[in-house]
PDB file of C-alpha atoms in Angstrom:
ATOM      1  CA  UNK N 167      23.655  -0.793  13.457  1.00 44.00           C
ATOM      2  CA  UNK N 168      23.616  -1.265   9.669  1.00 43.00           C
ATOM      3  CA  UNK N 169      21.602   1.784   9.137  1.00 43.00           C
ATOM      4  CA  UNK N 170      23.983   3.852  11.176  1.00 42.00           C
ATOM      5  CA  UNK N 171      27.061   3.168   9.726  1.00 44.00           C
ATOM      6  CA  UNK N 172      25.647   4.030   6.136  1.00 43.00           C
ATOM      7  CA  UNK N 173      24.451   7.090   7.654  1.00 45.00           C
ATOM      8  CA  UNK N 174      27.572   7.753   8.999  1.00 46.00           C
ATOM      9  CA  UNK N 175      29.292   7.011   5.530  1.00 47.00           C
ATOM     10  CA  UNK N 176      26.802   9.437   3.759  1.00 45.00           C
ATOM     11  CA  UNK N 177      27.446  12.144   5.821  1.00 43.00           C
ATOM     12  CA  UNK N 178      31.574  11.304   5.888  1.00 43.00           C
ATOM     13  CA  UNK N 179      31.323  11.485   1.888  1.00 47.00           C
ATOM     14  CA  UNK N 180      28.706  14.788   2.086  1.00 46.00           C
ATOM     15  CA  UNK N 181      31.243  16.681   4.015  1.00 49.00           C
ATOM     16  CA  UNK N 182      34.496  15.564   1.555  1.00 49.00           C
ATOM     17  CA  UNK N 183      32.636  16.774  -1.336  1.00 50.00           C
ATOM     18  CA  UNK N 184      31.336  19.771  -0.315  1.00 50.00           C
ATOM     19  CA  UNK N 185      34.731  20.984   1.229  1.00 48.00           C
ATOM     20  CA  UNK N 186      35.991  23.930  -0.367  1.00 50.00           C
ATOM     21  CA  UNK N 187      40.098  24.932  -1.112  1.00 48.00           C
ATOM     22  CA  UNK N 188      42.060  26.757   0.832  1.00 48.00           C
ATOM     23  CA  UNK N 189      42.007  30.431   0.195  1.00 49.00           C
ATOM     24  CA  UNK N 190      45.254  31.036  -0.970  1.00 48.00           C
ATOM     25  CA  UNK N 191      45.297  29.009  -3.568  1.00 48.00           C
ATOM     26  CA  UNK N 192      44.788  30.946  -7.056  1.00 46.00           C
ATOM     27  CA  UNK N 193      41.379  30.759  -8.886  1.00 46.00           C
ATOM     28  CA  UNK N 194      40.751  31.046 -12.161  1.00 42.00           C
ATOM     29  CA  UNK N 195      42.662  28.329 -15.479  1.00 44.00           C
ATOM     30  CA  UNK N 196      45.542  27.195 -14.310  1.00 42.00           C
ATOM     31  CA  UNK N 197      48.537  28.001 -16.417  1.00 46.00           C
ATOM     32  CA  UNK N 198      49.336  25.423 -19.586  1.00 45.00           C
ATOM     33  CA  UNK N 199      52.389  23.576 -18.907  1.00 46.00           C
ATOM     34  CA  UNK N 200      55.325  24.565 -21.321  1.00 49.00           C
ATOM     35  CA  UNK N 201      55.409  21.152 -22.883  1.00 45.00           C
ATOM     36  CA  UNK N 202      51.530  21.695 -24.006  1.00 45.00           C
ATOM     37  CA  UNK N 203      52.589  24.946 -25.645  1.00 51.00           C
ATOM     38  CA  UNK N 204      52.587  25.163 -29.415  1.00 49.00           C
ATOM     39  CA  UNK N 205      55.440  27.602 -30.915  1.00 51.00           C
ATOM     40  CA  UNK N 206      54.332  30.022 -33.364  1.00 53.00           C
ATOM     41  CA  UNK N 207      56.325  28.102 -35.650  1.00 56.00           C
ATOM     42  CA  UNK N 208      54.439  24.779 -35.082  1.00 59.00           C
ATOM     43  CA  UNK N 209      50.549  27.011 -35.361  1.00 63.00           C
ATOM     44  CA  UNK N 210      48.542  26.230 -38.213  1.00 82.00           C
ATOM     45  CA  UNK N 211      48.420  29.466 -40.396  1.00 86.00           C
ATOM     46  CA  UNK N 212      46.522  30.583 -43.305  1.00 87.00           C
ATOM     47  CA  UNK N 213      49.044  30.446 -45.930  1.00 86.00           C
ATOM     48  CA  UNK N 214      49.603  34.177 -47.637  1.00 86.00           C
ATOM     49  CA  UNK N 215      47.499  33.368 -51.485  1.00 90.00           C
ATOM     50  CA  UNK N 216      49.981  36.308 -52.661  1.00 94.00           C
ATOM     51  CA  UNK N 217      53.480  35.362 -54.744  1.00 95.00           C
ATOM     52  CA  UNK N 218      55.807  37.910 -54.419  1.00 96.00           C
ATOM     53  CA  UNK N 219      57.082  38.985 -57.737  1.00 97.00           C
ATOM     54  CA  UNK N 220      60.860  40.429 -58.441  1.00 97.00           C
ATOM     55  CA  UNK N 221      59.532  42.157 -61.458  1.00 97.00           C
ATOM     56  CA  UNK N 222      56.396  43.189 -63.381  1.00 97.00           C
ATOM     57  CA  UNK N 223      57.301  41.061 -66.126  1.00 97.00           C
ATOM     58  CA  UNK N 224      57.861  37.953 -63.592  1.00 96.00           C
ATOM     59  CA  UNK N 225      54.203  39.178 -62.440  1.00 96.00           C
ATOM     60  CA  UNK N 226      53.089  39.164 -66.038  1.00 95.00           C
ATOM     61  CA  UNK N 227      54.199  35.157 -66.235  1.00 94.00           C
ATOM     62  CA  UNK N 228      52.232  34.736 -63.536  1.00 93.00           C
ATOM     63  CA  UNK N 229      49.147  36.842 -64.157  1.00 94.00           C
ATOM     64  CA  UNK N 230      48.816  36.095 -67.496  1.00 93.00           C
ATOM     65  CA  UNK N 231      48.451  40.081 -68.233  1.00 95.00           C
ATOM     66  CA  UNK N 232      50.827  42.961 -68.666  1.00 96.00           C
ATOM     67  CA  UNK N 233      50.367  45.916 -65.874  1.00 98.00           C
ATOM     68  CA  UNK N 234      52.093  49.251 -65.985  1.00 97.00           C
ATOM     69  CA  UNK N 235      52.019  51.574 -63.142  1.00 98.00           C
ATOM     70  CA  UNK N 236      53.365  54.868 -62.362  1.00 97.00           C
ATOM     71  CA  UNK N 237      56.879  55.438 -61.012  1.00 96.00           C
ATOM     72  CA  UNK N 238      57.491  55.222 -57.253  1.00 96.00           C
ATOM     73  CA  UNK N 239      57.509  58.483 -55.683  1.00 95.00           C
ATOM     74  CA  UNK N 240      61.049  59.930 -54.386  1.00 95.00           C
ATOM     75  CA  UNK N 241      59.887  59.623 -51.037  1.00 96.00           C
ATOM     76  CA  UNK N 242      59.131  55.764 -51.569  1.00 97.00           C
ATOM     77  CA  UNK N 243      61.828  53.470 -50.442  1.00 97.00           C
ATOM     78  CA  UNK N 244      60.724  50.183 -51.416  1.00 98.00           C
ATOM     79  CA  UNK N 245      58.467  48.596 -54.070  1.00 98.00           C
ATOM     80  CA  UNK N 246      56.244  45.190 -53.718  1.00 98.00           C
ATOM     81  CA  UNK N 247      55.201  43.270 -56.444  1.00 98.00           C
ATOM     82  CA  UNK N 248      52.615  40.470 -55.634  1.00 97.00           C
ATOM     83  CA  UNK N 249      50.319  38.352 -57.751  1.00 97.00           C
ATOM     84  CA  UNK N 250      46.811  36.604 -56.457  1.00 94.00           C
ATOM     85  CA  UNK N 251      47.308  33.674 -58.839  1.00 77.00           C
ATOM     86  CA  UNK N 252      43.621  32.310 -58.374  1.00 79.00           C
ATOM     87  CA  UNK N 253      42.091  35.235 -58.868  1.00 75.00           C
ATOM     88  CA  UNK N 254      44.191  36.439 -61.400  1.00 89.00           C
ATOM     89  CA  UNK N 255      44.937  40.015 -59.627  1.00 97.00           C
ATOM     90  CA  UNK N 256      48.469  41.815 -59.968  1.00 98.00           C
ATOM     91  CA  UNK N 257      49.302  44.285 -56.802  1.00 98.00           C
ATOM     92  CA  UNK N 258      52.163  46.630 -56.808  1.00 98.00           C
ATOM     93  CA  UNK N 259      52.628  48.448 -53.021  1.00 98.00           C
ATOM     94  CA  UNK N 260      55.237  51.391 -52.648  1.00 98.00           C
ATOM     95  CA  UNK N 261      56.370  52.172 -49.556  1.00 98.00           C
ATOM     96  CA  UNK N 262      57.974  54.872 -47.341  1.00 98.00           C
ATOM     97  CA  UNK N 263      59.455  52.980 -44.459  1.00 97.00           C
ATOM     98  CA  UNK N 264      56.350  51.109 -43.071  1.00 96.00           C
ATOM     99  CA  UNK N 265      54.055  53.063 -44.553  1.00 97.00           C
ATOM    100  CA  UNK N 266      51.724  52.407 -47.196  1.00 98.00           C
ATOM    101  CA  UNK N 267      51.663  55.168 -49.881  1.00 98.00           C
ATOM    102  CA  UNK N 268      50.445  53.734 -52.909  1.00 98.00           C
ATOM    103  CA  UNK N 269      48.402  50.188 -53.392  1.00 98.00           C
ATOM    104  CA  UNK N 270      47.794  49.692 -57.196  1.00 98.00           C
ATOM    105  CA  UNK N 271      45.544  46.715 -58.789  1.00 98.00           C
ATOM    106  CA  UNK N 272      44.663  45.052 -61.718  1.00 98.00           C
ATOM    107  CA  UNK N 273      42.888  42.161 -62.120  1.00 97.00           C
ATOM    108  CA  UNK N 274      40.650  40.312 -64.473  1.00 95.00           C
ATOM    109  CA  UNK N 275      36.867  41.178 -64.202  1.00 95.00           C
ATOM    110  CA  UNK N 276      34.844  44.270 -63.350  1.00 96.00           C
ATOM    111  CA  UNK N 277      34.936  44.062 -59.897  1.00 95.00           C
ATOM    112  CA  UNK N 278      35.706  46.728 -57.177  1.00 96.00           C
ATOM    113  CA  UNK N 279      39.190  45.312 -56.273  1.00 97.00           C
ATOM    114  CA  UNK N 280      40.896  48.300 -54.205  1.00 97.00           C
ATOM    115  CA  UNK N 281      40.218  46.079 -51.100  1.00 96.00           C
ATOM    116  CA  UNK N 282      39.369  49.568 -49.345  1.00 96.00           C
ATOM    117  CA  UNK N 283      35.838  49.479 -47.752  1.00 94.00           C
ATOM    118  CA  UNK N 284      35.958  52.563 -45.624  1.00 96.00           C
ATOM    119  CA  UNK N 285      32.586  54.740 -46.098  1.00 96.00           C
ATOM    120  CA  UNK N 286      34.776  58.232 -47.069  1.00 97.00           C
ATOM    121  CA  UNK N 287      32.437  61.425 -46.701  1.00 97.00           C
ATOM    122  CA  UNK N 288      32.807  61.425 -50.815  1.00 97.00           C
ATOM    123  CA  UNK N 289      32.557  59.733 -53.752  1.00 97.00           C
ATOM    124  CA  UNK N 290      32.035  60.621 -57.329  1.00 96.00           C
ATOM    125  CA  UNK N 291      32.685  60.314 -60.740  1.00 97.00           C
ATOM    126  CA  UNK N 292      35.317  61.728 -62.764  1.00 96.00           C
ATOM    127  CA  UNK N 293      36.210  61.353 -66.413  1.00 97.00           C
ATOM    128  CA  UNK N 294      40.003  60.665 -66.941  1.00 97.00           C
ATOM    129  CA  UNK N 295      41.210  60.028 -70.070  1.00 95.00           C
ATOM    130  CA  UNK N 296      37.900  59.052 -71.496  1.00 96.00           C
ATOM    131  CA  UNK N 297      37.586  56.977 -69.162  1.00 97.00           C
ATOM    132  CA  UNK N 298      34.649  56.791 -65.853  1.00 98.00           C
ATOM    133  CA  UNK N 299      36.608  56.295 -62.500  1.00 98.00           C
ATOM    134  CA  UNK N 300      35.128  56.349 -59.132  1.00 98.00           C
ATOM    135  CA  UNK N 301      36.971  58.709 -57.112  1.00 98.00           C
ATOM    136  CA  UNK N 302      36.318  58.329 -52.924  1.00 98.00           C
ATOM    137  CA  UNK N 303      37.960  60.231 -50.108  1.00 98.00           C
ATOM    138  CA  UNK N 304      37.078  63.059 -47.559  1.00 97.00           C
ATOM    139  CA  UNK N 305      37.734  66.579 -47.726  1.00 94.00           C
ATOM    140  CA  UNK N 306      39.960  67.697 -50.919  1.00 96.00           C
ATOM    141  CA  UNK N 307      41.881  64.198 -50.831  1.00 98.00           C
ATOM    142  CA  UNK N 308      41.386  61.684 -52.566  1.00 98.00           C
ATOM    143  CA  UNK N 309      41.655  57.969 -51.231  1.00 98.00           C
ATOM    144  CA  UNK N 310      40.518  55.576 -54.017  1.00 98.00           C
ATOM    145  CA  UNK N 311      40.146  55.192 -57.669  1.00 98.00           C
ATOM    146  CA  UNK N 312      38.521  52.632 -59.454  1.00 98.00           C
ATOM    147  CA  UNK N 313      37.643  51.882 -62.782  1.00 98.00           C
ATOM    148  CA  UNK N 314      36.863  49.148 -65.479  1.00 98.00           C
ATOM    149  CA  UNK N 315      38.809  49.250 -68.841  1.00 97.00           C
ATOM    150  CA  UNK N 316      37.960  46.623 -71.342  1.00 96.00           C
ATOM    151  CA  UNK N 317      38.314  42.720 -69.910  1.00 96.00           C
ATOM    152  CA  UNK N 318      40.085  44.436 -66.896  1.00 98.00           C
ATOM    153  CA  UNK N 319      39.292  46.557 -63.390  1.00 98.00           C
ATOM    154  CA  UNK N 320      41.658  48.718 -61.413  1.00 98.00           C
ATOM    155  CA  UNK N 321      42.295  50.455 -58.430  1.00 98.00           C
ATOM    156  CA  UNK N 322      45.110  53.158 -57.096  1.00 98.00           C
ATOM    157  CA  UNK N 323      44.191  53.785 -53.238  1.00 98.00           C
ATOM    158  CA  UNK N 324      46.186  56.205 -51.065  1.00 98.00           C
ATOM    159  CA  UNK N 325      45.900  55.833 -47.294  1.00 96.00           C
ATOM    160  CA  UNK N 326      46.664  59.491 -46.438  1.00 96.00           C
ATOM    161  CA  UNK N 327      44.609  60.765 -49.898  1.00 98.00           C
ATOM    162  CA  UNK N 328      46.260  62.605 -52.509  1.00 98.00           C
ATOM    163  CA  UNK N 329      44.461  65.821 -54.492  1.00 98.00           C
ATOM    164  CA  UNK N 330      41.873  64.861 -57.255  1.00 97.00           C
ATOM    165  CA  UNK N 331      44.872  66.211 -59.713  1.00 97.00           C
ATOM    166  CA  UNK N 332      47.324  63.660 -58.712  1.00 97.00           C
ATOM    167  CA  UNK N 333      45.118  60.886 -58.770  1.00 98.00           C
ATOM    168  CA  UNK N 334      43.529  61.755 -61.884  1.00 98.00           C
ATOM    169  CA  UNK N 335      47.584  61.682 -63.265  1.00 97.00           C
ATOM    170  CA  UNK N 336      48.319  58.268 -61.408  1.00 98.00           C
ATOM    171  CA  UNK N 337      45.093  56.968 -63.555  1.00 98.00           C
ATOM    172  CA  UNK N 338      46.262  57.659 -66.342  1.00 97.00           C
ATOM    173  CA  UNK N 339      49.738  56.086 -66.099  1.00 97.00           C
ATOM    174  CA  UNK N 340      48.099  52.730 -65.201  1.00 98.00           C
ATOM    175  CA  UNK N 341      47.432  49.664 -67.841  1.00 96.00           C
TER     176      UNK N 341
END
């Protein structure tokens, strides 16, 4: 009798684990309950490394180096100034609306700082104002320039490319 009533308890505890769920209830994760949801506010985020700068001589406080750039174009409604304090980089952005036009960089060093990695159909070498800048882009435009001028490197990079004219003039403009 002992041996069939643990039989009978195996089997009774088979058939409870192998039963399976109805088939109208959902399968797949089951939805997180509001309360475990974190608000975008409470997410950890990467902090931005920029400071946003009123002025090119508040950037040059924080820099530690002048930076002149060209004038923003007509078309150009609004002007950022940032500085990468660690790295010691200055940044000035002009826009048109959301759009990018111009991104222009200096920082401390003789690295490639544009930031722009694309593999453009071009790229040469072009002397402006006695100095060598790398000129890439695709076509007749023009995309990125970067050069190295004394304890310093720059870029000027141009998401829809300008000519080779107009960046060679934007080069110059820039200490």
């Amino acid at each position: 009798m002992l041996v069939f009533t643990l039989a009978a308890a195996l089997v009774l505890t088979l058939a409870a684990c192998g039963e399976k769920a109805p088939a109208s209830e959902p399968s797949g994760p089951s939805p997180v309950p509001e309360s475990s949801q974190v608000s975008e506010e409470e997410s950890n985020q990467i902090p931005d490394p920029f400071s946003e700068c009123e002025s090119l001589e508040e950037a040059k406080a924080l820099a530690g180096f002048e930076f002149a750039v060209f004038e923003a174009p007509e078309e150009c409604d609004r002007r950022v100034i940032r500085v990468l304090e660690g790295q010691q980089m200055t940044e000035v952005i002009d826009y048109d609306g959301e759009d990018e036009v111009f991104r222009t960089r200096k920082a401390k060093g003789s690295d490639e700082i544009s930031g722009d990695y694309t593999p453009y159909e071009t790229e040469n070498r072009a002397e402006v104002g006695g100095i060598s800048v790398t000129m890439k882009g695709s076509g007749e435009l023009v995309h990125v320039a970067a050069w190295t001028q004394g304890d310093y490197t720059y870029s000027v990079s141009s998401e829809s490319g300008v000519s080779q004219e107009t960046m060679q003039e934007l080069v110059q403009s820039v200490k």
